[in-house]
Tab-separated table of C-alpha atoms in Angstrom:
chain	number	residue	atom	x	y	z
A	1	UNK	CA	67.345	177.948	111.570
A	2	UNK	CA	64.022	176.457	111.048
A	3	UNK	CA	62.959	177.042	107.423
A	4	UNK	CA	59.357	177.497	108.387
A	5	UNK	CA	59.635	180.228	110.980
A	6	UNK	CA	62.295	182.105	108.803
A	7	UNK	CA	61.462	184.910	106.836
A	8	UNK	CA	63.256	185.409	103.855
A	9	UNK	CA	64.765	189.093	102.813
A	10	UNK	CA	62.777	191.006	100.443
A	11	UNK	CA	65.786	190.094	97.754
A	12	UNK	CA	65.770	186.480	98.634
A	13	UNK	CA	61.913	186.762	98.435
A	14	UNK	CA	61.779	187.684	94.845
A	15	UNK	CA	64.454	185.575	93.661
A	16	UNK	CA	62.683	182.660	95.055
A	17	UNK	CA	59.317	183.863	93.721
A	18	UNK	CA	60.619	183.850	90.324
A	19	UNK	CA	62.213	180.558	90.775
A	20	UNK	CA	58.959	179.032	91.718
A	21	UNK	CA	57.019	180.482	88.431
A	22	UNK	CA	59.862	178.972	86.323
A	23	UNK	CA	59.014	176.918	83.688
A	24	UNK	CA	58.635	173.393	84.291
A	25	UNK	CA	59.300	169.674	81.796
A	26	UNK	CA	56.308	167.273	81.624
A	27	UNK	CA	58.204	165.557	78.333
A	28	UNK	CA	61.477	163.891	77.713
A	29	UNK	CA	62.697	162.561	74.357
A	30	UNK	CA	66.355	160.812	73.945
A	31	UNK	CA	68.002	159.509	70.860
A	32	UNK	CA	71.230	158.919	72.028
A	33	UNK	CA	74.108	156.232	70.923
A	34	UNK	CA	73.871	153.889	74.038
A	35	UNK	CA	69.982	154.153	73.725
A	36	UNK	CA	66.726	154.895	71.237
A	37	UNK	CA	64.502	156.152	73.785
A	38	UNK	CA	64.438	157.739	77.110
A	39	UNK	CA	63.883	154.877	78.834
A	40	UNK	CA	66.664	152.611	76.994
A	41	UNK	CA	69.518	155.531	77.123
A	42	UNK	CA	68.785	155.940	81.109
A	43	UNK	CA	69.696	152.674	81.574
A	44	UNK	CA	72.375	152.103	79.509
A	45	UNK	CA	73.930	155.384	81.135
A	46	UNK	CA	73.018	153.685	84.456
A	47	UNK	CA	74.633	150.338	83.096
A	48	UNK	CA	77.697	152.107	81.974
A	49	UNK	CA	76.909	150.735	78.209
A	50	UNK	CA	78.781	152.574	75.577
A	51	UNK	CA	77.468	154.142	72.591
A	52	UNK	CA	81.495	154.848	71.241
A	53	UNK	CA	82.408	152.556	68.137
A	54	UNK	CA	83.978	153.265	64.939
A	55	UNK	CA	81.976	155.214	62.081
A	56	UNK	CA	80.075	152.517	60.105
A	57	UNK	CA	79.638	153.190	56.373
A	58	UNK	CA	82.899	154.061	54.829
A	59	UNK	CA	86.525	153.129	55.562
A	60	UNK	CA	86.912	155.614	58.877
A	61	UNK	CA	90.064	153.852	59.943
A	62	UNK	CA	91.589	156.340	57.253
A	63	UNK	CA	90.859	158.663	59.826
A	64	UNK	CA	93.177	159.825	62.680
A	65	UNK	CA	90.383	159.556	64.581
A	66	UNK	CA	87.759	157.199	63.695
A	67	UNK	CA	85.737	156.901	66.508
A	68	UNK	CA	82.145	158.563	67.508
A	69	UNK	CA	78.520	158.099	69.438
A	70	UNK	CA	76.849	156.236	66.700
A	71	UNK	CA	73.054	155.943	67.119
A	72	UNK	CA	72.875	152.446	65.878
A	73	UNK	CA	69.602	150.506	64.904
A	74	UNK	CA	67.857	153.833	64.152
A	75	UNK	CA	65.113	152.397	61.449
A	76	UNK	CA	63.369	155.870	60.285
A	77	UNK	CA	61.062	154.362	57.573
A	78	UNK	CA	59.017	152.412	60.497
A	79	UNK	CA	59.454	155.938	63.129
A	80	UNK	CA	58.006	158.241	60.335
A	81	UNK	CA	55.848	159.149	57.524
A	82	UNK	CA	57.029	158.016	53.947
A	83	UNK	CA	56.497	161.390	52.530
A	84	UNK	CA	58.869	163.070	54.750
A	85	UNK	CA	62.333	160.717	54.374
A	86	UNK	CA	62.804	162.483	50.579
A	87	UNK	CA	63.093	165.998	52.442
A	88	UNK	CA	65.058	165.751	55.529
A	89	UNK	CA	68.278	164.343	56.513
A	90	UNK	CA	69.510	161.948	59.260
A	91	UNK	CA	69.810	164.575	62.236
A	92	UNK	CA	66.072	166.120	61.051
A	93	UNK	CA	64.784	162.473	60.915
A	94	UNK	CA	66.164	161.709	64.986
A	95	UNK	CA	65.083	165.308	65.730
A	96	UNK	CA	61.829	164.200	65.012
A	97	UNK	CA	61.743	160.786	66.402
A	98	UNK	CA	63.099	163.018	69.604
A	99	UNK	CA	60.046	165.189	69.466
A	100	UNK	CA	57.210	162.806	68.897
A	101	UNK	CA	58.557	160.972	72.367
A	102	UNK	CA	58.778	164.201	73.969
A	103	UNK	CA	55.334	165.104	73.027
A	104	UNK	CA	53.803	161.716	74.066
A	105	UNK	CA	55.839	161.611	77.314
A	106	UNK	CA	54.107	164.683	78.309
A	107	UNK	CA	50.669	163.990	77.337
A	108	UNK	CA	49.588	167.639	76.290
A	109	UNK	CA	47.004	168.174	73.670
A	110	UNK	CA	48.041	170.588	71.155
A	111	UNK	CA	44.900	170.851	69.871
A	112	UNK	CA	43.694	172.716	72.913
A	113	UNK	CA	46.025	175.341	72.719
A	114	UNK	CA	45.235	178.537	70.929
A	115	UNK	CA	46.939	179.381	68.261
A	116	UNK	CA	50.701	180.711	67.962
A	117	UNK	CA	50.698	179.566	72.026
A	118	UNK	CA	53.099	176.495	71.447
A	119	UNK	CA	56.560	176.724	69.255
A	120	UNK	CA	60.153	175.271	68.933
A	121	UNK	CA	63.695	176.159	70.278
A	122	UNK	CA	66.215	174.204	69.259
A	123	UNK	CA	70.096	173.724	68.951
A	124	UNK	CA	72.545	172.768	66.351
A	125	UNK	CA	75.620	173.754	65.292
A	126	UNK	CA	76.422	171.721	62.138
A	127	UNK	CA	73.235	171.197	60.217
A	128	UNK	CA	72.209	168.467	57.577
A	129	UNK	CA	75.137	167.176	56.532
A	130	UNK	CA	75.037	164.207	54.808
A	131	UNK	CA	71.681	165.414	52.730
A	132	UNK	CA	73.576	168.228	51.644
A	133	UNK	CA	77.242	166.026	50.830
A	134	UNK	CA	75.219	163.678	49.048
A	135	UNK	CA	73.197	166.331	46.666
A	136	UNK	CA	76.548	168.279	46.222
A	137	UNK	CA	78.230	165.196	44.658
A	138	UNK	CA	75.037	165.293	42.390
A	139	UNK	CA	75.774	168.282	41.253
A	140	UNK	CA	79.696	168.163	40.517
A	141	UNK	CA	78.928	164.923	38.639
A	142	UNK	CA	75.659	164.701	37.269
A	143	UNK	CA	74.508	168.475	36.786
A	144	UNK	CA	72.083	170.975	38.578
A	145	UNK	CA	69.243	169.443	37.324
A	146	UNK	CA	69.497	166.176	39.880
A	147	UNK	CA	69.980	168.049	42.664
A	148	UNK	CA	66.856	167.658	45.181
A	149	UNK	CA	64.636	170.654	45.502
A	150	UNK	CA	64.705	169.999	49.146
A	151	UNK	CA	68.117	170.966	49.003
A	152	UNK	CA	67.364	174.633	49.510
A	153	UNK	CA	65.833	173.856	53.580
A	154	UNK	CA	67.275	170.309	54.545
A	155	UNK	CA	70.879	171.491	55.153
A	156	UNK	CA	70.163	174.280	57.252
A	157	UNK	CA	70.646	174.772	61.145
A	158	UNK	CA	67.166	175.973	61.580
A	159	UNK	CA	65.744	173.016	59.667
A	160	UNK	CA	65.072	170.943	63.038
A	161	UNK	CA	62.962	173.702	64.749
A	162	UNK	CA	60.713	174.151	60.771
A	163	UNK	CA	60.120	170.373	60.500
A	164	UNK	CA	58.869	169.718	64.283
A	165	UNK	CA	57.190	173.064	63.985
A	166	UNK	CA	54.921	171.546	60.648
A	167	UNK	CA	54.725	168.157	61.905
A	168	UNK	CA	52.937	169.185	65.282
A	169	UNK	CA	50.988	172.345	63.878
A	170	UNK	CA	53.344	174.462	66.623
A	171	UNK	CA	52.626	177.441	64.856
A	172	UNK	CA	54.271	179.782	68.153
A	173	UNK	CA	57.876	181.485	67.806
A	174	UNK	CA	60.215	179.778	66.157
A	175	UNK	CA	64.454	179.392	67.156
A	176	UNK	CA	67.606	177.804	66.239
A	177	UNK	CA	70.590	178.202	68.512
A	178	UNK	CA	74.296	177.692	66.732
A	179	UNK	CA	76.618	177.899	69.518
A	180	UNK	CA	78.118	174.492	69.541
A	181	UNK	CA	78.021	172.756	72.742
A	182	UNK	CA	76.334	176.181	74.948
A	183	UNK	CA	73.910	176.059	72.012
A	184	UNK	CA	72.437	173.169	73.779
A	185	UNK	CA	71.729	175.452	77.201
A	186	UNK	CA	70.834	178.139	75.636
A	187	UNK	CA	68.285	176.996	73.690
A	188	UNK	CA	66.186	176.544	77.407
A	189	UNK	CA	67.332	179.780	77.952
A	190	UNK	CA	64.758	180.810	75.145
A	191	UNK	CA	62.414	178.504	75.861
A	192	UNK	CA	62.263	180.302	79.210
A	193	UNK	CA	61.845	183.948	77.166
A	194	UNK	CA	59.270	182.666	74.863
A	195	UNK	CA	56.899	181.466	78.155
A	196	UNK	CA	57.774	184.737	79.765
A	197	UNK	CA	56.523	186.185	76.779
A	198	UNK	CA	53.187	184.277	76.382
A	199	UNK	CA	53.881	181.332	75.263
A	200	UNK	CA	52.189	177.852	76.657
A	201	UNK	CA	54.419	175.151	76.125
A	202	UNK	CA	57.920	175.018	73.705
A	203	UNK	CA	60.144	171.767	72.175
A	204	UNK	CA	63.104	172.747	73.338
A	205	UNK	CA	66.552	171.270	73.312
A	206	UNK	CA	69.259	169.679	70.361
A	207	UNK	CA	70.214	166.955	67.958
A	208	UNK	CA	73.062	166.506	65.934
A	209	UNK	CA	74.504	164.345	63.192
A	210	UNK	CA	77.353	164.921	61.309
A	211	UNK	CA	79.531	161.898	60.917
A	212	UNK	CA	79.280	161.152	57.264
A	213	UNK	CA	82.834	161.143	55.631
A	214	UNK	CA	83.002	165.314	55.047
A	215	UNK	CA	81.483	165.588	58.437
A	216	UNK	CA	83.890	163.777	60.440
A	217	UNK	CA	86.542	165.495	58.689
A	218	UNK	CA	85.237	168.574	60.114
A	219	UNK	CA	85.026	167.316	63.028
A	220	UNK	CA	88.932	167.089	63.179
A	221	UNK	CA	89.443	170.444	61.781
A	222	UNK	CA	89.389	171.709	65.499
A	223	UNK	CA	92.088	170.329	66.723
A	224	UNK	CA	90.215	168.966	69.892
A	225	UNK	CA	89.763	165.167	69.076
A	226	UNK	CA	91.162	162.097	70.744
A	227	UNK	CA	93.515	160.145	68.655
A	228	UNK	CA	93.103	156.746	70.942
A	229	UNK	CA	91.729	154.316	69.023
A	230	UNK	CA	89.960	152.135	72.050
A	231	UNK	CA	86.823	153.168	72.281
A	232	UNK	CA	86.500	152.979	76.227
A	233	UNK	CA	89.920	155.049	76.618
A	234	UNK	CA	89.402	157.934	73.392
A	235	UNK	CA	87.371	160.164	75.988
A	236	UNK	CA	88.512	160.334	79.363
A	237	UNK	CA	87.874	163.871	81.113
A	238	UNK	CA	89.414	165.176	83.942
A	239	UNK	CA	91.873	162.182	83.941
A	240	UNK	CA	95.301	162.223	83.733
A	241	UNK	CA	95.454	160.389	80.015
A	242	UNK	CA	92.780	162.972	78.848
A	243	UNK	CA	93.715	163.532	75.153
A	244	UNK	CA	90.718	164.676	73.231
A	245	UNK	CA	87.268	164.118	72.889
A	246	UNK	CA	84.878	162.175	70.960
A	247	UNK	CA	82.107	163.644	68.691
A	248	UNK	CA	78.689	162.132	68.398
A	249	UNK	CA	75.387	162.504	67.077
A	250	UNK	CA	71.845	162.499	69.242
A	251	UNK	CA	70.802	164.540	72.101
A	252	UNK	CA	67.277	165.441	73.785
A	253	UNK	CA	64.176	167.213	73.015
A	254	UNK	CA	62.422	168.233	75.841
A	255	UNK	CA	58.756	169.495	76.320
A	256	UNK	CA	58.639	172.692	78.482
A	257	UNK	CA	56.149	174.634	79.679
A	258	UNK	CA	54.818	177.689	81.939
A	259	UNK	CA	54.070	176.524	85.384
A	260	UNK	CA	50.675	177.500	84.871
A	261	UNK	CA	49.851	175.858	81.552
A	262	UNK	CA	50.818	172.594	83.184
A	263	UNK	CA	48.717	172.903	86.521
A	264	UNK	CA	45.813	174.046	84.234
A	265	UNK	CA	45.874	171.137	82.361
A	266	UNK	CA	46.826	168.900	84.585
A	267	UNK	CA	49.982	167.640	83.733
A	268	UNK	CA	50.649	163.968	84.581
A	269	UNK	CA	54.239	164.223	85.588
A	270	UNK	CA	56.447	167.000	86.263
A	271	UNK	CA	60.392	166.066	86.059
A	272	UNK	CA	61.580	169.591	87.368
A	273	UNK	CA	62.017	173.262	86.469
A	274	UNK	CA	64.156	175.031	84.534
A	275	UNK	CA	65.124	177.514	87.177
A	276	UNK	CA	68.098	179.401	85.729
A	277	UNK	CA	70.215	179.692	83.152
A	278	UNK	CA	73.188	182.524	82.386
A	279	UNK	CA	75.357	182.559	79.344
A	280	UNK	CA	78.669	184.295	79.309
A	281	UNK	CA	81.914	185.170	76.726
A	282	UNK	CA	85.325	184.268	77.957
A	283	UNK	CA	87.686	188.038	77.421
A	284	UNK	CA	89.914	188.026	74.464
A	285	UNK	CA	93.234	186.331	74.960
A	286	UNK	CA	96.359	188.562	76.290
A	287	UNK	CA	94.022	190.760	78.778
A	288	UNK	CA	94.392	188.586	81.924
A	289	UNK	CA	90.605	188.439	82.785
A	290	UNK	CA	89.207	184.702	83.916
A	291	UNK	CA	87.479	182.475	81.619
A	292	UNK	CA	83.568	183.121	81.894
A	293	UNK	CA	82.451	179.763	83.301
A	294	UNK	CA	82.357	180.235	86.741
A	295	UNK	CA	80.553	183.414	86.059
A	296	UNK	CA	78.189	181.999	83.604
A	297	UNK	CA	77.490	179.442	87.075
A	298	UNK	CA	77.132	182.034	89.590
A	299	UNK	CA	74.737	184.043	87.442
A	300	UNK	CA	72.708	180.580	86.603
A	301	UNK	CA	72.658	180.209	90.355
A	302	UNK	CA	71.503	183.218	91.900
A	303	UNK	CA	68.754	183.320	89.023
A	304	UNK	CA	67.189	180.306	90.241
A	305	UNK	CA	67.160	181.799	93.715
A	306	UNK	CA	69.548	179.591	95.236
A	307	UNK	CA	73.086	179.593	96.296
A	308	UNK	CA	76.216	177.370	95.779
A	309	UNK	CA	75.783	175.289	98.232
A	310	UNK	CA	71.914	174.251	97.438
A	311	UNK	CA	73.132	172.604	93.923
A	312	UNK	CA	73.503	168.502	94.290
A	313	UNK	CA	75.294	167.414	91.403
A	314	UNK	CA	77.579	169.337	88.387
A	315	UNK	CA	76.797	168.082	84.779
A	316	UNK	CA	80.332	169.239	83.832
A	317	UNK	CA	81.321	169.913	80.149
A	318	UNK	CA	84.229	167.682	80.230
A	319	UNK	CA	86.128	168.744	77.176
A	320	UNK	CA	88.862	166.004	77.665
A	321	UNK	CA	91.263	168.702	76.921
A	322	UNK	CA	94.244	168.723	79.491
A	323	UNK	CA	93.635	172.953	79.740
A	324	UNK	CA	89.836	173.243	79.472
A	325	UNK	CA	89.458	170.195	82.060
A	326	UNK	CA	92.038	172.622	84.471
A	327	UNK	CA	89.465	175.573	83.791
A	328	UNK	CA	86.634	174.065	84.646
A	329	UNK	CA	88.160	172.346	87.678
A	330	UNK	CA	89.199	175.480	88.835
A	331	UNK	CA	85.315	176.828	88.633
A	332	UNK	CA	83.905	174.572	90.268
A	333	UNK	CA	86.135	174.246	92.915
A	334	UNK	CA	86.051	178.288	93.062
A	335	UNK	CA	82.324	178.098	93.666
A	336	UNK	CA	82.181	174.867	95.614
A	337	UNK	CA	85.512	174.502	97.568
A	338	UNK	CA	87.674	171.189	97.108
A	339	UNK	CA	85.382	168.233	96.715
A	340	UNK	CA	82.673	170.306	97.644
A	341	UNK	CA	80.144	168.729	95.350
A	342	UNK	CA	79.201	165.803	92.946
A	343	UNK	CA	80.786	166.030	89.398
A	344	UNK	CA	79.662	163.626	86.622
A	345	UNK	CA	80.136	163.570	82.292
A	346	UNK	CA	78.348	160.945	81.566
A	347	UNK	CA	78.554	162.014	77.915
A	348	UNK	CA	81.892	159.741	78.159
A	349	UNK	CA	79.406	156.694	76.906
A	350	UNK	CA	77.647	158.915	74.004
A	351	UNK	CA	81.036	161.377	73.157
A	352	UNK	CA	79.985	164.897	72.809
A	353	UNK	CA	77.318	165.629	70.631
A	354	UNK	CA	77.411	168.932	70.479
A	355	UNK	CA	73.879	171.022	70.726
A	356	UNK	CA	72.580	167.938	71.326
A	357	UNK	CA	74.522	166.708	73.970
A	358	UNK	CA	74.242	169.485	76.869
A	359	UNK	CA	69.941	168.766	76.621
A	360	UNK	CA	70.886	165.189	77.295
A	361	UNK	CA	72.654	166.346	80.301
A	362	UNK	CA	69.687	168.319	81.588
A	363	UNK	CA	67.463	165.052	80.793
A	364	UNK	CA	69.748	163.266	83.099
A	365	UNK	CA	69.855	165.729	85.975
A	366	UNK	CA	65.913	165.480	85.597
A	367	UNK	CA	66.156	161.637	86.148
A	368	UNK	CA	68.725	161.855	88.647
A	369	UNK	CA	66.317	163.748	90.449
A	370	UNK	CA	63.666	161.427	89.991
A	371	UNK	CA	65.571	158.318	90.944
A	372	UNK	CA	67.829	159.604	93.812
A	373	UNK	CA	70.636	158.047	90.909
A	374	UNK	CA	73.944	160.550	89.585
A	375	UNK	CA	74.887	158.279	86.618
A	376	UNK	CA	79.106	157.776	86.331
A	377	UNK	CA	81.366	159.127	84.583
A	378	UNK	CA	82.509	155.945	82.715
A	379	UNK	CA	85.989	154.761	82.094
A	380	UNK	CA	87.623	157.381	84.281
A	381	UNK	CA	90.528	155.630	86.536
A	382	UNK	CA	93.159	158.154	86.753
A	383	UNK	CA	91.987	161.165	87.784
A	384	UNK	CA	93.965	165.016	87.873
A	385	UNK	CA	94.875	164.807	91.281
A	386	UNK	CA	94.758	169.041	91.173
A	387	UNK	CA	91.661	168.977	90.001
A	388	UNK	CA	90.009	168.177	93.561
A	389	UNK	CA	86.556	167.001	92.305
A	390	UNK	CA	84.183	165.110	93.840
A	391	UNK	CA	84.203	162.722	90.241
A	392	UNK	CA	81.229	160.112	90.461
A	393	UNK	CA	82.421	156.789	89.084
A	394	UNK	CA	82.529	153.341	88.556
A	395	UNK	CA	79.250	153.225	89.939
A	396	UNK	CA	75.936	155.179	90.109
A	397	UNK	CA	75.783	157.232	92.949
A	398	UNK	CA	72.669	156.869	95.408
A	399	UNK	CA	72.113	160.141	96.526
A	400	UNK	CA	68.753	162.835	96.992
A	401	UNK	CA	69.154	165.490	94.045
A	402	UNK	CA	67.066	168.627	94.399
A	403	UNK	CA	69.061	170.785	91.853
A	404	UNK	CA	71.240	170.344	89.391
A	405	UNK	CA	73.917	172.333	87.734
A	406	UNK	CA	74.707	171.733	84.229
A	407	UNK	CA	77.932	173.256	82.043
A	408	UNK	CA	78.474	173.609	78.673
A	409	UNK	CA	81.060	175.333	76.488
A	410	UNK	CA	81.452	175.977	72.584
A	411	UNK	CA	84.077	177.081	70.240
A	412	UNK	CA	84.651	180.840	70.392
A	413	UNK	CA	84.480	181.263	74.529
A	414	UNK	CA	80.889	180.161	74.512
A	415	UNK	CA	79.645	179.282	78.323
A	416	UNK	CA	76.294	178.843	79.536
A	417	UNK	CA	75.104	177.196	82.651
A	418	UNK	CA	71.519	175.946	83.472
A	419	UNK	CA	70.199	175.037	86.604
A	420	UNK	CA	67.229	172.705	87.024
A	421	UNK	CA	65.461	172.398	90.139
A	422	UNK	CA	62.922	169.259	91.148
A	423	UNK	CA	59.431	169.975	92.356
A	424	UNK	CA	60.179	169.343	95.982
A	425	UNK	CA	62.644	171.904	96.123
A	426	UNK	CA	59.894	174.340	95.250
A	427	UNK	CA	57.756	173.178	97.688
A	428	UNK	CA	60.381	173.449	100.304
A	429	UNK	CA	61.950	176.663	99.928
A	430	UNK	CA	59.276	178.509	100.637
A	431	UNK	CA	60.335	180.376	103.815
A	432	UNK	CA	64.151	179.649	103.964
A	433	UNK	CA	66.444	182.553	104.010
């Protein structure tokens, strides 16, 4: 039918009106291990450089597995103010970095914003780490009294979202999201409440670091990561040597704002909108019920007014576990049919980062949408044959991306799904049915 004579059904109508009033991402900050910067991590991802090596600092052969994303060359005396490198640790000090790009990359002026209109959601599900290792051992062998004062804030999940929050005056609501990986999604997910609520414009999205010696232990205590000691074969998702994944530390802060706001000010770029998001729980074990991904996409979906067959590209999760990788093969394929769509993990060059590493996803659905690109999924050469997925490899894929479907899952039977849309789609759906 022709989409401008066709008028839509009063349902359809208000799904797509609320889709067009979501909120929208002028900024993009990336601090990822295959690049400092947006523009460096695109294209590296592009390039299919790697960010996996083995943990620098300490003997990590030790461990049984010693490789991770390492953000390497990451100087944060020259990136930030002297007074601030006593107080924070390394994943407050990239959060940061993050942030000021996002910021600039969107050109807003905070200082034209009223007060309490611009705040802070953010993800992370392991906190500061090495601040907190490091004033521990203080205490156990030099005594209370040498233990830093900042102490009692720098550890602490929410740390990320206080410290942007001071450093840009963003005196609005303030989150934190711990949810492992679908902490990452669902910190845009309350980005979207707080502008529904009245805010103007939220940071919004994750960084992590936790790779120091006590860290990376933890890291193994969940049983999910890769023994293979190549770092272009320890992550391999959806293929049929899949044995684990890699951790990492990075991710994305992005700068989002109401639909309004931006227009008003006139916003010099646009990279897409935030168009829906769902979270779900997967049911207890024993009662038979499906895992909640699939569900967590349809919802996602049909918030941002479109349907299955509208979405471009899948972000997937890509646990790199032989039985997640079978669950979420089975969603996608249950909403998409066999081969019915793109799939890409390009988090096989970074490892997963946790909450940081699903907002680095929904940066590069934002690009791909930009630059008609789906970056690969690296290193990939075997895949599940019943896993019937359209898996982009080798190769970028040249392709026109309107909307974009990203996945993430956490510990615990976390899901969440976001779906980003580009401007164009906006533009176009206006009458379709």
């Amino acid at each position: 039918m022709n989409p401008a004579t066709t008028t839509a059904s009063p349902a359809v109508a208000e799904r797509q009106a609320g889709a067009a009033a979501a909120p929208v991402v002028t900024g993009i900050g990336v601090i990822a291990p295959n690049g400092l910067g947006t523009p460096q991590w695109w294209d590296a991802t592009l390039r299919g450089e790697s960010g996996i090596r083995r943990v620098p600092g300490y003997d990590s052969a030790r461990y049984p597995s010693p490789l991770a994303g390492v953000v390497d060359g990451f100087d944060a005396a020259a990136l930030l103010p002297g007074r601030l490198l006593p107080q924070t640790d390394r994943v407050t000090r990239l959060a940061l970095v993050a942030a000021d790009q996002a910021l600039r990359d969107s050109g807003a002026d905070l200082s034209a914003l009223p007060d309490y209109a611009a705040g802070v959601a953010t993800s992370n599900a392991t906190g500061g780490f090495e601040f907190t290792h490091r004033e521990v051992r203080k205490l156990w062998t030099k005594g209370p009294q040498h233990v830093s004062v900042y102490e009692s804030f720098a550890w602490f999940y929410a740390v990320n979202t206080g410290q942007i929050s001071i450093r840009h005056g963003l005196r609005g609501p303030g989150n934190v999201i711990v949810a492992d990986q679908a902490g990452g999604l669902d910190t845009f997910g309350q980005a979207r409440r707080m502008l529904g609520k009245g805010a103007a414009l939220v940071v919004s999205g994750g960084v992590e670091s936790a790779l120091d010696p006590w860290g990376l232990l933890s890291h193994h205590s969940g049983g999910r990561l890769s023994g293979v000691r190549d770092p272009l074969r320890a992550y391999l998702p959806f293929d049929e040597a899949a044995a684990g994944h890699v951790p990492g530390e990075g991710g994305a802060l992005l700068v989002v704002e109401s639909a309004a706001a931006a227009a008003q000010r006139g916003a010099r770029q646009v990279y897409g909108h935030l168009a829906g998001h769902a979270s779900t729980f997967d049911p207890r074990p024993g009662t038979g019920r499906p895992p909640g991904l699939a569900r967590a996409a349809r919802l996602a979906i049909a918030q941002a007014g479109l349907r299955p067959g509208d979405i471009d590209v899948v972000f997937a999760d890509a646990a790199a576990q032989p039985a997640l990788d079978d669950i979420e093969a089975a969603a996608v394929e249950a909403l998409f049919g066999p081969y019915g769509v793109p799939v890409t993990a390009p988090k096989t060059l970074t490892g997963r980062l946790t909450g940081g590493g699903p907002p680095v996803d929904v940066a590069a659905a934002l690009l791909s949408m930009r630059d008609g690109l789906i970056p690969p999924t690296a290193h990939v050469d075997r895949p599940v044959p019943r896993h019937r997925l359209d898996l982009v490899r080798g190769e970028p894929r040249a392709t026109r991306v309107r909307a974009a479907l990203v996945l993430a899952r956490g510990h615990g039977g976390f899901n969440s799904a976001l779906v980003v849309t580009g401007a164009d789609r906006r533009q176009e759906e206006g009458g379709t049915s």
